[in-house]
PDB file of C-alpha atoms and ligand atoms in Angstrom:
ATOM      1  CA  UNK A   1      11.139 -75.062 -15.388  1.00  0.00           C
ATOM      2  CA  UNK A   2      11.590 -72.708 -12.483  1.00  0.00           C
ATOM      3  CA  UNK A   3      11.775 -69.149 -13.670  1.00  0.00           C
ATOM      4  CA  UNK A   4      12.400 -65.749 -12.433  1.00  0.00           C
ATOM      5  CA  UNK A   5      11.347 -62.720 -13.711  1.00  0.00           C
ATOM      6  CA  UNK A   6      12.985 -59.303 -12.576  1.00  0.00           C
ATOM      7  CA  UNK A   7      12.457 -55.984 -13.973  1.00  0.00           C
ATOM      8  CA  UNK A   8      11.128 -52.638 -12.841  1.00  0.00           C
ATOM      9  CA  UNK A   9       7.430 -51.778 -12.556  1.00  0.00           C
ATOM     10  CA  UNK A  10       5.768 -51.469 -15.436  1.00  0.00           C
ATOM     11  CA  UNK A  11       7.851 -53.660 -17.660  1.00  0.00           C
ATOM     12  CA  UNK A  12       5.787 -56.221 -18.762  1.00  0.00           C
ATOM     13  CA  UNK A  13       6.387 -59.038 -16.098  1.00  0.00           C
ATOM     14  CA  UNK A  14       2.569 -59.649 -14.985  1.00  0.00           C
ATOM     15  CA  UNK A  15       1.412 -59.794 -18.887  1.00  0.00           C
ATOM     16  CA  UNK A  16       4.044 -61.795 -20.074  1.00  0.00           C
ATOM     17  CA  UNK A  17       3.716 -64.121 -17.228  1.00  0.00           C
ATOM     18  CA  UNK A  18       0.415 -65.061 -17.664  1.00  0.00           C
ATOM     19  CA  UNK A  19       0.782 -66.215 -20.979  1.00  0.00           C
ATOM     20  CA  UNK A  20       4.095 -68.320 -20.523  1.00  0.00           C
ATOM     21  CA  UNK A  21       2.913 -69.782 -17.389  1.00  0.00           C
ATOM     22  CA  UNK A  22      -0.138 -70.794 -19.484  1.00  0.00           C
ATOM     23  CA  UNK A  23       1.793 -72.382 -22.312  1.00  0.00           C
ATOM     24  CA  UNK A  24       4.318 -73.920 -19.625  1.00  0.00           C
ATOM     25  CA  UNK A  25       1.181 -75.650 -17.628  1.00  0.00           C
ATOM     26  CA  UNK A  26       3.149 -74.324 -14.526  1.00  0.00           C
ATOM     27  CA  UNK A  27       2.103 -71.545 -11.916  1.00  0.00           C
ATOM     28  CA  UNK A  28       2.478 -67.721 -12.150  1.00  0.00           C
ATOM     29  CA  UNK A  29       3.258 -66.351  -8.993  1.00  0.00           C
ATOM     30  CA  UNK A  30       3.040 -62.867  -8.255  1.00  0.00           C
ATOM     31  CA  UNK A  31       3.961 -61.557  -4.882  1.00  0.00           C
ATOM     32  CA  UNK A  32       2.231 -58.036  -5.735  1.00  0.00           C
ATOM     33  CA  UNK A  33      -1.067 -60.060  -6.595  1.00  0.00           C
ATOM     34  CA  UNK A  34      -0.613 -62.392  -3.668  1.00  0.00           C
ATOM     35  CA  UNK A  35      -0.454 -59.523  -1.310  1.00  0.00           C
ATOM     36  CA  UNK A  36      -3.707 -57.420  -3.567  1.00  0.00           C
ATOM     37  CA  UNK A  37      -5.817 -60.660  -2.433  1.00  0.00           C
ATOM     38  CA  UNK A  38      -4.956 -60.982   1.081  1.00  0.00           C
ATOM     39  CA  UNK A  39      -5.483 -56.991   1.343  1.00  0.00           C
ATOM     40  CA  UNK A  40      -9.118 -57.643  -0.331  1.00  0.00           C
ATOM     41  CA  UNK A  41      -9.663 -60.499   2.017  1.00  0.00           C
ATOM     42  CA  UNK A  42      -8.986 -58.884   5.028  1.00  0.00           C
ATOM     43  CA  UNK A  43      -6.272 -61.608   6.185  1.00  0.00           C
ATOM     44  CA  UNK A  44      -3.541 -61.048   8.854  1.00  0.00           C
ATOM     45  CA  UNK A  45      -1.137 -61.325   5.615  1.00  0.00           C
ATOM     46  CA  UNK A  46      -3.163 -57.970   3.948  1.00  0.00           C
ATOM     47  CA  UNK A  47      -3.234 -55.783   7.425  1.00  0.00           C
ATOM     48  CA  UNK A  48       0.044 -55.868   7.586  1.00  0.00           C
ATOM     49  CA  UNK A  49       0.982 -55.703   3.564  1.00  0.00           C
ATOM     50  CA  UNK A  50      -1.626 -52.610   2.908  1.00  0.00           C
ATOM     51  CA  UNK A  51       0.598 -49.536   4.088  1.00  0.00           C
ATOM     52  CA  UNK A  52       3.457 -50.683   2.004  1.00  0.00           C
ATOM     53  CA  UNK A  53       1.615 -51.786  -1.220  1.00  0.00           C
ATOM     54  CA  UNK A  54      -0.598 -47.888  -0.494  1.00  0.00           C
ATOM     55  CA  UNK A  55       2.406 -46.152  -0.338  1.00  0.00           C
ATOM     56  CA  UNK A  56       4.430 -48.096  -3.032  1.00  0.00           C
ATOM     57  CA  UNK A  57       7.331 -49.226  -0.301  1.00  0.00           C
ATOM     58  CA  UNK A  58       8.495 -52.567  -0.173  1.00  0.00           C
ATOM     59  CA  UNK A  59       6.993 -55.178   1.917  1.00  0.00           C
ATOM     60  CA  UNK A  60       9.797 -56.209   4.810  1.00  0.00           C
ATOM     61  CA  UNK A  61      11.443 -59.001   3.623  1.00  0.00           C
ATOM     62  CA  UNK A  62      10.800 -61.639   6.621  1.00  0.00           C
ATOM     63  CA  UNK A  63       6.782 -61.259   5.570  1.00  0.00           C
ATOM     64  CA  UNK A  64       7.638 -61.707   2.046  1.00  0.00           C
ATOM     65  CA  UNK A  65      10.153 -64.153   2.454  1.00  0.00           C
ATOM     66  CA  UNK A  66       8.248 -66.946   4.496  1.00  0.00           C
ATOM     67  CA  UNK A  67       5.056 -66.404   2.043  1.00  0.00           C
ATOM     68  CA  UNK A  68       6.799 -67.534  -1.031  1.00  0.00           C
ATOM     69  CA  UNK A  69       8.601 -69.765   0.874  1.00  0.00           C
ATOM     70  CA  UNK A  70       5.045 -71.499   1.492  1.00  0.00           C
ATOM     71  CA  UNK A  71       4.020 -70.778  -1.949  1.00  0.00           C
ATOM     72  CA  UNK A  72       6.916 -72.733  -3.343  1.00  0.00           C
ATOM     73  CA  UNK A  73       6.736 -75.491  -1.031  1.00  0.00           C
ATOM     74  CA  UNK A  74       2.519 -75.969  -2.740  1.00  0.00           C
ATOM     75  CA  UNK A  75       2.071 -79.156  -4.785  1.00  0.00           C
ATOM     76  CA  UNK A  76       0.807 -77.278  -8.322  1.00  0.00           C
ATOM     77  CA  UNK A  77       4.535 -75.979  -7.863  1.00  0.00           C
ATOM     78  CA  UNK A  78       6.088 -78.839  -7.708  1.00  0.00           C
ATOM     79  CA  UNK A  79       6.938 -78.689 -11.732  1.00  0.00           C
ATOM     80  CA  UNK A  80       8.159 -75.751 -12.187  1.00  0.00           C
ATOM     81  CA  UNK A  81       6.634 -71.769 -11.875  1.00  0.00           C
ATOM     82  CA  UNK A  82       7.339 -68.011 -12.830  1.00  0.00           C
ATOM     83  CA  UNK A  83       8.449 -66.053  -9.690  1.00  0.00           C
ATOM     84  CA  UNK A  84       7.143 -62.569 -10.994  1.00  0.00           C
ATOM     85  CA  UNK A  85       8.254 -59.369  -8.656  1.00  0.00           C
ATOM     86  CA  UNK A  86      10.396 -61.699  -5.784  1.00  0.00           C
ATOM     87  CA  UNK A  87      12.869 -61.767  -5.449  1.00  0.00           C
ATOM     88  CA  UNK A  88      13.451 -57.424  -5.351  1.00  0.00           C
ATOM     89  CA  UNK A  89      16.253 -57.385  -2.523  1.00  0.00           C
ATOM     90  CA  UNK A  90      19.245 -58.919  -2.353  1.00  0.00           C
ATOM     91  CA  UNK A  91      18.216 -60.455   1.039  1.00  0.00           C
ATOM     92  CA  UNK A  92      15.308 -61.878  -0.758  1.00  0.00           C
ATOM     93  CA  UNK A  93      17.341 -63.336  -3.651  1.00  0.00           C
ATOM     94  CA  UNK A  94      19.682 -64.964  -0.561  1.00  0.00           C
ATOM     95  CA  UNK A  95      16.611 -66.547   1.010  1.00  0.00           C
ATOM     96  CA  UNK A  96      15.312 -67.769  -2.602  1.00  0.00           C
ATOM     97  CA  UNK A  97      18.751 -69.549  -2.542  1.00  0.00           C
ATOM     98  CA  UNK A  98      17.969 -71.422   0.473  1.00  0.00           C
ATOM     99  CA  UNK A  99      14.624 -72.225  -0.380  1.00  0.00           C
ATOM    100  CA  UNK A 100      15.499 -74.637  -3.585  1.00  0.00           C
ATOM    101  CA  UNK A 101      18.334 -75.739  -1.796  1.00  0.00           C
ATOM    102  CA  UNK A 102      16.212 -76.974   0.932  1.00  0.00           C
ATOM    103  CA  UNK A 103      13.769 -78.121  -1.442  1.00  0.00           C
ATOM    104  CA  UNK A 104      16.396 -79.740  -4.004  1.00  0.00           C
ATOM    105  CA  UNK A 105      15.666 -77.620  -7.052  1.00  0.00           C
ATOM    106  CA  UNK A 106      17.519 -74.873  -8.569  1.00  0.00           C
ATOM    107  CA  UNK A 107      16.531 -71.475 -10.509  1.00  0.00           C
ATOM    108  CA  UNK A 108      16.965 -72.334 -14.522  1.00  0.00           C
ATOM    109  CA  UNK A 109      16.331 -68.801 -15.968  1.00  0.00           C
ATOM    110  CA  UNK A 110      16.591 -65.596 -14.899  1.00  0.00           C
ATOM    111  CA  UNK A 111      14.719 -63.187 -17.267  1.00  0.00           C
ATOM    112  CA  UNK A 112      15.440 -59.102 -16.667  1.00  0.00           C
ATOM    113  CA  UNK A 113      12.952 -56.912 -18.559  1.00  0.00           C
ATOM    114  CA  UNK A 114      14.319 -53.816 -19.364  1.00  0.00           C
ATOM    115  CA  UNK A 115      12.795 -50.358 -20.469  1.00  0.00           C
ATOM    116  CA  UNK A 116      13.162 -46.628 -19.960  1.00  0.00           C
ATOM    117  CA  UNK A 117      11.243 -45.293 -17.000  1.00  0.00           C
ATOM    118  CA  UNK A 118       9.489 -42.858 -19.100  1.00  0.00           C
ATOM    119  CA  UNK A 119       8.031 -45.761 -21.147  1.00  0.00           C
ATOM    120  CA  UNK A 120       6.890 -47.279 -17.925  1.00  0.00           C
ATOM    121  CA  UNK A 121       5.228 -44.503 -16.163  1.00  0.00           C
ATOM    122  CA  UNK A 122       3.219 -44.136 -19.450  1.00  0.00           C
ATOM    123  CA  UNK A 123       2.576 -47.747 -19.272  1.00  0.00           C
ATOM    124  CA  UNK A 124       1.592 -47.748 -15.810  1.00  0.00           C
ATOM    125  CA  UNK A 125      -0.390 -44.512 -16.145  1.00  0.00           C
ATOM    126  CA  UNK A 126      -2.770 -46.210 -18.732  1.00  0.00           C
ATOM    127  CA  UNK A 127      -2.820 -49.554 -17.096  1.00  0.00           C
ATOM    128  CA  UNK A 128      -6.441 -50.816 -16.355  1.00  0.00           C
ATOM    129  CA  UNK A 129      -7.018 -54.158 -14.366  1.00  0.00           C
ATOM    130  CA  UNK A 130      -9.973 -56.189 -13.838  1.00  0.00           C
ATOM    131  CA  UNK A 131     -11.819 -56.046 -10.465  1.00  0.00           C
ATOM    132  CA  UNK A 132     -13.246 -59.507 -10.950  1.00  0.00           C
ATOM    133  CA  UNK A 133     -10.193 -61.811 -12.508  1.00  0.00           C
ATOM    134  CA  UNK A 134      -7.333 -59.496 -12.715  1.00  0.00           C
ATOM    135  CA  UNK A 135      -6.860 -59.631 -16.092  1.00  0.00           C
ATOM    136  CA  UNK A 136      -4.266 -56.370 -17.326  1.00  0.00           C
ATOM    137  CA  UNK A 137      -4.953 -53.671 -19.707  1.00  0.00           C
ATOM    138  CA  UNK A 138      -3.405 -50.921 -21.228  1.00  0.00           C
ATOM    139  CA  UNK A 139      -6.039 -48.130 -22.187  1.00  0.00           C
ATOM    140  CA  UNK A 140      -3.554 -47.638 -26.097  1.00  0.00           C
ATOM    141  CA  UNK A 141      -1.440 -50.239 -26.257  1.00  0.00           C
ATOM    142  CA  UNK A 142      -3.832 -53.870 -24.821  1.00  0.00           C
ATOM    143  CA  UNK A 143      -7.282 -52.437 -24.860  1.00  0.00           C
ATOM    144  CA  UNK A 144     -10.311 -54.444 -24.095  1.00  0.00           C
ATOM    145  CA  UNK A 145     -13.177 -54.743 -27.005  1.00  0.00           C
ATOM    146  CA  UNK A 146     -15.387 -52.896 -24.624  1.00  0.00           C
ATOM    147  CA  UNK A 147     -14.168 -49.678 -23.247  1.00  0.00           C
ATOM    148  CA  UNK A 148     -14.038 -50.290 -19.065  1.00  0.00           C
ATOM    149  CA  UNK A 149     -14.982 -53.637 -19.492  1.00  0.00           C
ATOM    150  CA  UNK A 150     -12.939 -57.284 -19.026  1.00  0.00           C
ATOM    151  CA  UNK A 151     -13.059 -59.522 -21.847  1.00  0.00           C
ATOM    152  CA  UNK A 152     -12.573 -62.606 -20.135  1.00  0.00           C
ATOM    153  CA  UNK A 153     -15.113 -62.473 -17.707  1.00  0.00           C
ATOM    154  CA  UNK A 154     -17.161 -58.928 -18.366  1.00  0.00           C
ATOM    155  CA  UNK A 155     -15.985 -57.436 -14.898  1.00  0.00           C
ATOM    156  CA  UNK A 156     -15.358 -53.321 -14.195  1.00  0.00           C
ATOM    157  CA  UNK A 157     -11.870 -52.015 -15.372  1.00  0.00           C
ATOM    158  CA  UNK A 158     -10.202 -50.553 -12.657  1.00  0.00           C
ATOM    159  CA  UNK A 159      -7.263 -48.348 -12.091  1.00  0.00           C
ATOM    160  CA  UNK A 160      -4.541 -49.537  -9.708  1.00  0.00           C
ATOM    161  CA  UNK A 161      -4.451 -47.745  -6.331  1.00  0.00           C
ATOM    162  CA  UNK A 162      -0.811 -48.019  -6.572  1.00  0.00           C
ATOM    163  CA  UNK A 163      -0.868 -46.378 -10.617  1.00  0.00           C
ATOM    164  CA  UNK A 164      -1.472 -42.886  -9.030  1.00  0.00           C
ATOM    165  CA  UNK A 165       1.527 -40.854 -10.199  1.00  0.00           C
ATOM    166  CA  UNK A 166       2.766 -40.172  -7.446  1.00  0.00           C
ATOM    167  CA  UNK A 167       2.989 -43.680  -6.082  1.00  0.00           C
ATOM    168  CA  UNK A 168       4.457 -44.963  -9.434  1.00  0.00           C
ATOM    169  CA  UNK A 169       7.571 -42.041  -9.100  1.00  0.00           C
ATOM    170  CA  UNK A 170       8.004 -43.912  -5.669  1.00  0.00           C
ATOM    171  CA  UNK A 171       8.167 -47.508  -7.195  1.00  0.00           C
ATOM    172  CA  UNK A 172      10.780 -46.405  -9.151  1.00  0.00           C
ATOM    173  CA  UNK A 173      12.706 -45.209  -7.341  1.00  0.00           C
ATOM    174  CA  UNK A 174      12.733 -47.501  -3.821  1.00  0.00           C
ATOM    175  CA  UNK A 175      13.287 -50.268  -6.933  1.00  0.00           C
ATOM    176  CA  UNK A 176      15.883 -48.974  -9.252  1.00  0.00           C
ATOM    177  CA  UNK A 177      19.063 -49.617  -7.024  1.00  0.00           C
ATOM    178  CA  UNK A 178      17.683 -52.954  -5.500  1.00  0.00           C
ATOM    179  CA  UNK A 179      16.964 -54.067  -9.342  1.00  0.00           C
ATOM    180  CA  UNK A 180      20.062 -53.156 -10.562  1.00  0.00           C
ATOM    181  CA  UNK A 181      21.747 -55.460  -7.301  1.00  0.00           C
ATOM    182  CA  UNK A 182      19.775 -58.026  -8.169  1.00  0.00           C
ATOM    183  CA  UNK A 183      20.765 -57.779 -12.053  1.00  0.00           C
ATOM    184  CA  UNK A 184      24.899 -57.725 -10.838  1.00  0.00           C
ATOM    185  CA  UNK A 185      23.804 -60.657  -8.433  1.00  0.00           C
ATOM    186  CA  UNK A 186      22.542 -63.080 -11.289  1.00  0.00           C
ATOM    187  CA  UNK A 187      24.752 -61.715 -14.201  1.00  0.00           C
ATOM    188  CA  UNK A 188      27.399 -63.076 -11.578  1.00  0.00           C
ATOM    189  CA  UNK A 189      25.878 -66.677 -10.947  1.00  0.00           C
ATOM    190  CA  UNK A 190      25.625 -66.575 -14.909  1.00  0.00           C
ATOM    191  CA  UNK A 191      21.887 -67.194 -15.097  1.00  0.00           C
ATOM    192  CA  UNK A 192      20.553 -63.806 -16.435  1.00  0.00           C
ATOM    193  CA  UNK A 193      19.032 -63.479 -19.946  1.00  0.00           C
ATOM    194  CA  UNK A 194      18.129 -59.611 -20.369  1.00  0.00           C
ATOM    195  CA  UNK A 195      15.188 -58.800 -22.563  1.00  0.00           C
ATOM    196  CA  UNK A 196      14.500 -55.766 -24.396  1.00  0.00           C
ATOM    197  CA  UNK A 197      11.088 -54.721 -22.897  1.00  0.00           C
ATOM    198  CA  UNK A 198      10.416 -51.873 -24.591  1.00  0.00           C
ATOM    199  CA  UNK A 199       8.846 -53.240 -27.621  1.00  0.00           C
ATOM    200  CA  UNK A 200       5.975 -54.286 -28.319  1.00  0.00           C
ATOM    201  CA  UNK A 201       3.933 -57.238 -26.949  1.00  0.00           C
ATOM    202  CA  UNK A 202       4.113 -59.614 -29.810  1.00  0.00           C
ATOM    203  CA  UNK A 203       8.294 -59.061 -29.937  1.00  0.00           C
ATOM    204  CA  UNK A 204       8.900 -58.977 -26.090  1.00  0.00           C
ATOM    205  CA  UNK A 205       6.904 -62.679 -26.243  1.00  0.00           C
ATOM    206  CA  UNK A 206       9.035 -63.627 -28.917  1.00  0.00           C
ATOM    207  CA  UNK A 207      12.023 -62.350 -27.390  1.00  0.00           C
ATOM    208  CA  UNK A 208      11.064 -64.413 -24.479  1.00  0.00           C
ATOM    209  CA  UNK A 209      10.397 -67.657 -25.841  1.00  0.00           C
ATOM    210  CA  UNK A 210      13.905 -67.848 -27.229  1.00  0.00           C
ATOM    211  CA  UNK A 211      15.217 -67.107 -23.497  1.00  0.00           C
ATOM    212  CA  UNK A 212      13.299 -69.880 -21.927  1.00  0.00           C
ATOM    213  CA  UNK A 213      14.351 -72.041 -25.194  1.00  0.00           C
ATOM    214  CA  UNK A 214      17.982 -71.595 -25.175  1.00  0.00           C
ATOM    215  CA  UNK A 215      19.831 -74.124 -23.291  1.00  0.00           C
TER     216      UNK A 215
HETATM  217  P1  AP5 B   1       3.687 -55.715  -8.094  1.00  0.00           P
HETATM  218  O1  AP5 B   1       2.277 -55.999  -8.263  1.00  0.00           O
HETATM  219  O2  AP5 B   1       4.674 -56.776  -8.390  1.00  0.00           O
HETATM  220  O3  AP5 B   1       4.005 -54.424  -8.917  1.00  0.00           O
HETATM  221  P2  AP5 B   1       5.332 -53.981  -9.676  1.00  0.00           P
HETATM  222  O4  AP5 B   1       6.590 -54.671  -9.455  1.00  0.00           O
HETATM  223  O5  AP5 B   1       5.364 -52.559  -9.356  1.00  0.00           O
HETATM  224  O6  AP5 B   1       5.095 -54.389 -11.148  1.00  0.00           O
HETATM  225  P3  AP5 B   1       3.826 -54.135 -11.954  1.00  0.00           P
HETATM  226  O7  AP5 B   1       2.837 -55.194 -11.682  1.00  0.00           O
HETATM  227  O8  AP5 B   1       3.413 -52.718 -11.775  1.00  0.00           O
HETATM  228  O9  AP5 B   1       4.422 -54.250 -13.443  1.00  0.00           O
HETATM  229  P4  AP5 B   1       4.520 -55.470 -14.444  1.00  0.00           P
HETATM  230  O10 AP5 B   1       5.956 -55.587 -14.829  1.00  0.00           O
HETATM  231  O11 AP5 B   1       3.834 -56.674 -13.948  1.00  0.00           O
HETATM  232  O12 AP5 B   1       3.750 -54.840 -15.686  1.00  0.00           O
HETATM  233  P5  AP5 B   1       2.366 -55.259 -16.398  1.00  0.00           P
HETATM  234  O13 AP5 B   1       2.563 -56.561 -17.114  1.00  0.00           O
HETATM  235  O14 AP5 B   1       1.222 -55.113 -15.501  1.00  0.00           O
HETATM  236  O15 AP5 B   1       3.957 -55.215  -6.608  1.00  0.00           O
HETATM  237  C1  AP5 B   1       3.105 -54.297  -5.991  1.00  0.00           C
HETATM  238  C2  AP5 B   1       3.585 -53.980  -4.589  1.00  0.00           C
HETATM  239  O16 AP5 B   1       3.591 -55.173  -3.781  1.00  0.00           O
HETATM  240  C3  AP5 B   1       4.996 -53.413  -4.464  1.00  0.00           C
HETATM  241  O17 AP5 B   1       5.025 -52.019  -4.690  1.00  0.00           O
HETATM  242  C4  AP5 B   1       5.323 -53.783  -3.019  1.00  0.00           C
HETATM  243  O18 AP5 B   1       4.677 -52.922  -2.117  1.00  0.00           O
HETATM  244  C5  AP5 B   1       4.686 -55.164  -2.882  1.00  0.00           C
HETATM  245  N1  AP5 B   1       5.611 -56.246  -3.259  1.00  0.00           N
HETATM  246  C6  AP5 B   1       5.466 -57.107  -4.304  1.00  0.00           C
HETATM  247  N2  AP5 B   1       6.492 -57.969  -4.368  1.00  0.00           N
HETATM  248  C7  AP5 B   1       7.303 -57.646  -3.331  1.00  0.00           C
HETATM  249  C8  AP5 B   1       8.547 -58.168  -2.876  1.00  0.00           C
HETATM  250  N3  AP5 B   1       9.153 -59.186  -3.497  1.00  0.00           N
HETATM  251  N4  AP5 B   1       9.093 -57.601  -1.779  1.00  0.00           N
HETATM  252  C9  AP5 B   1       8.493 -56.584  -1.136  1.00  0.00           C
HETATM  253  N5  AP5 B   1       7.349 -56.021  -1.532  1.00  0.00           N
HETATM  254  C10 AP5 B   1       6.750 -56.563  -2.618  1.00  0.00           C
HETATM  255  O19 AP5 B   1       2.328 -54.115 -17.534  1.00  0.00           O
HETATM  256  C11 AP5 B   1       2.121 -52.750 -17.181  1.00  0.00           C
HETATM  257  C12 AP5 B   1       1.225 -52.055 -18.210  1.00  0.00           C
HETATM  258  O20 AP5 B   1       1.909 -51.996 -19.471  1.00  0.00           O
HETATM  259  C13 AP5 B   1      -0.075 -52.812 -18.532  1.00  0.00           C
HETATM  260  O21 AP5 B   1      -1.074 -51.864 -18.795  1.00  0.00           O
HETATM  261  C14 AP5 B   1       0.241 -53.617 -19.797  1.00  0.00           C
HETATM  262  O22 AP5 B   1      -0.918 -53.836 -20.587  1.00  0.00           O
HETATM  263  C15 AP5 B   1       1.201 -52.696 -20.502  1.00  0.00           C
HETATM  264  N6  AP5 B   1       2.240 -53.406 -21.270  1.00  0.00           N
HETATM  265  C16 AP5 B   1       2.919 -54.524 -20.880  1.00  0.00           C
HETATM  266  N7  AP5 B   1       3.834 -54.880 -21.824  1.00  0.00           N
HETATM  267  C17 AP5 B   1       3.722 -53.951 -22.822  1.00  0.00           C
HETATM  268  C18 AP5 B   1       4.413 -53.767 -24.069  1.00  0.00           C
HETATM  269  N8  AP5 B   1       5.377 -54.596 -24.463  1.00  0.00           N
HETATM  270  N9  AP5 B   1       4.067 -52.708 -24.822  1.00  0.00           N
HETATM  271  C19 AP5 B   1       3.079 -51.860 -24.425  1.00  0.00           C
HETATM  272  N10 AP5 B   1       2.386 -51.971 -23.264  1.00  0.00           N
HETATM  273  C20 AP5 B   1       2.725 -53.017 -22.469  1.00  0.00           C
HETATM  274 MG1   MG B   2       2.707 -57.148 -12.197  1.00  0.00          MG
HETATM  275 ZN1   ZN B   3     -11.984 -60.271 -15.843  1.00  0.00          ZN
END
């Protein structure tokens, strides 16, 4: 099943993700974590993705565009995969288009998550990842057994550079407007399911499962 999941930071889309992907035995890709490894790794993909990630802009869209487009076009994809944080323009959403036309396939689901902002700036305020695996946290509401320490693999919590506040009031706002287009964009191809993300983890899975169930 080929899957899209919009929403704004902070909504849920990386946890959720995970587990589907998991149960669905197809790939999660994030664009946020493919650009947080090539930054690590030093590649020509990170030097030029690091000043937009730092400063919580959005990558240009003819880097991100060509990535996924790669991404896709990888055998382990070849069954079906969550798209998690692309497309966020509608340029992007165009291009995505293109890509399973060229490649014969079409987007079956479109899920939005939506929450207040207040709920996600607490979310993303208390957000912990793993420096090792990059396993997500939430210091209240997903805590590990061990305070600061990953449960999967027993590597050092870390904080986001992108959580800062500041940053996060950015995110918001250079993603509100484009998330809403996006939102029109699918409501009008008929595709999107809308989710009510502010709830808690158990009911936003459950809420999600019936999306990816219904015909
Ligand atoms: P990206 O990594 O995609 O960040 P984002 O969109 O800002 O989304 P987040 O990962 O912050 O939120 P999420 O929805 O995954 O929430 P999570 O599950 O972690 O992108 C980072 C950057 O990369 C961008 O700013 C941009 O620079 C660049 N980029 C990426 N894609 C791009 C693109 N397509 N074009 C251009 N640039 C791009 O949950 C958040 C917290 O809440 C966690 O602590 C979690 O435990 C907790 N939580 C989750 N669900 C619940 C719940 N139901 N109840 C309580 N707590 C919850
Ligand atoms: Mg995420
Ligand atoms: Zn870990």
């Amino acid at each position: 099943m080929n899957i899209v999941f919009l929403g704004l930071p902070g909504t849920g889309k990386g946890t959720q993700a995970e587990e589907l992907a998991g149960e669905l035995r197809i790939p999660h890709i994030a664009t946020g974590d493919i650009f947080r490894q090539a930054i690590s790794q030093g590649t020509d993909l990170g030097k030029k993705a690091k000043k937009f990630l730092d400063s919580g802009e959005l990558v240009p869209d003819e880097v991100t565009c060509g990535m996924v487009k790669e991404r896709l076009m990888q055998e382990d994809a070849a069954s079906g995969f969550i798209l998690d944080g692309f497309p966020r323009t509608l340029p992007q959403a165009e291009a995505l288009d293109r890509i399973m036309d060229e490649l014969n396939r079409e987007l079956e689901k479109i899920v939005f998550f939506s929450a207040p902002e207040e709920v996600l700036v607490m979310r993303l305020a208390g957000r912990r990842v793993c420096s090792e695996c990059g396993t997500t946290y939430h210091i209240e509401h997903n805590p590990p057994s061990q305070e600061g320490i990953c449960d999967k693999c027993g590597g050092k919590l870390i904080q986001r550079e992108d959580d800062r506040e500041e940053t996060v009031v950015r995110r918001l706002q250079v993603n509100r407007d484009k998330t809403q287009q996006l939102v029109n964009y699918y409501e009008k191809q008929g595709k999107l399911t809308t989710i009510d993300a502010d709830r808690s983890l158990e009911e936003v899975k459950i809420q999600l499962k019936e999306a990816v169930a219904s015909p």
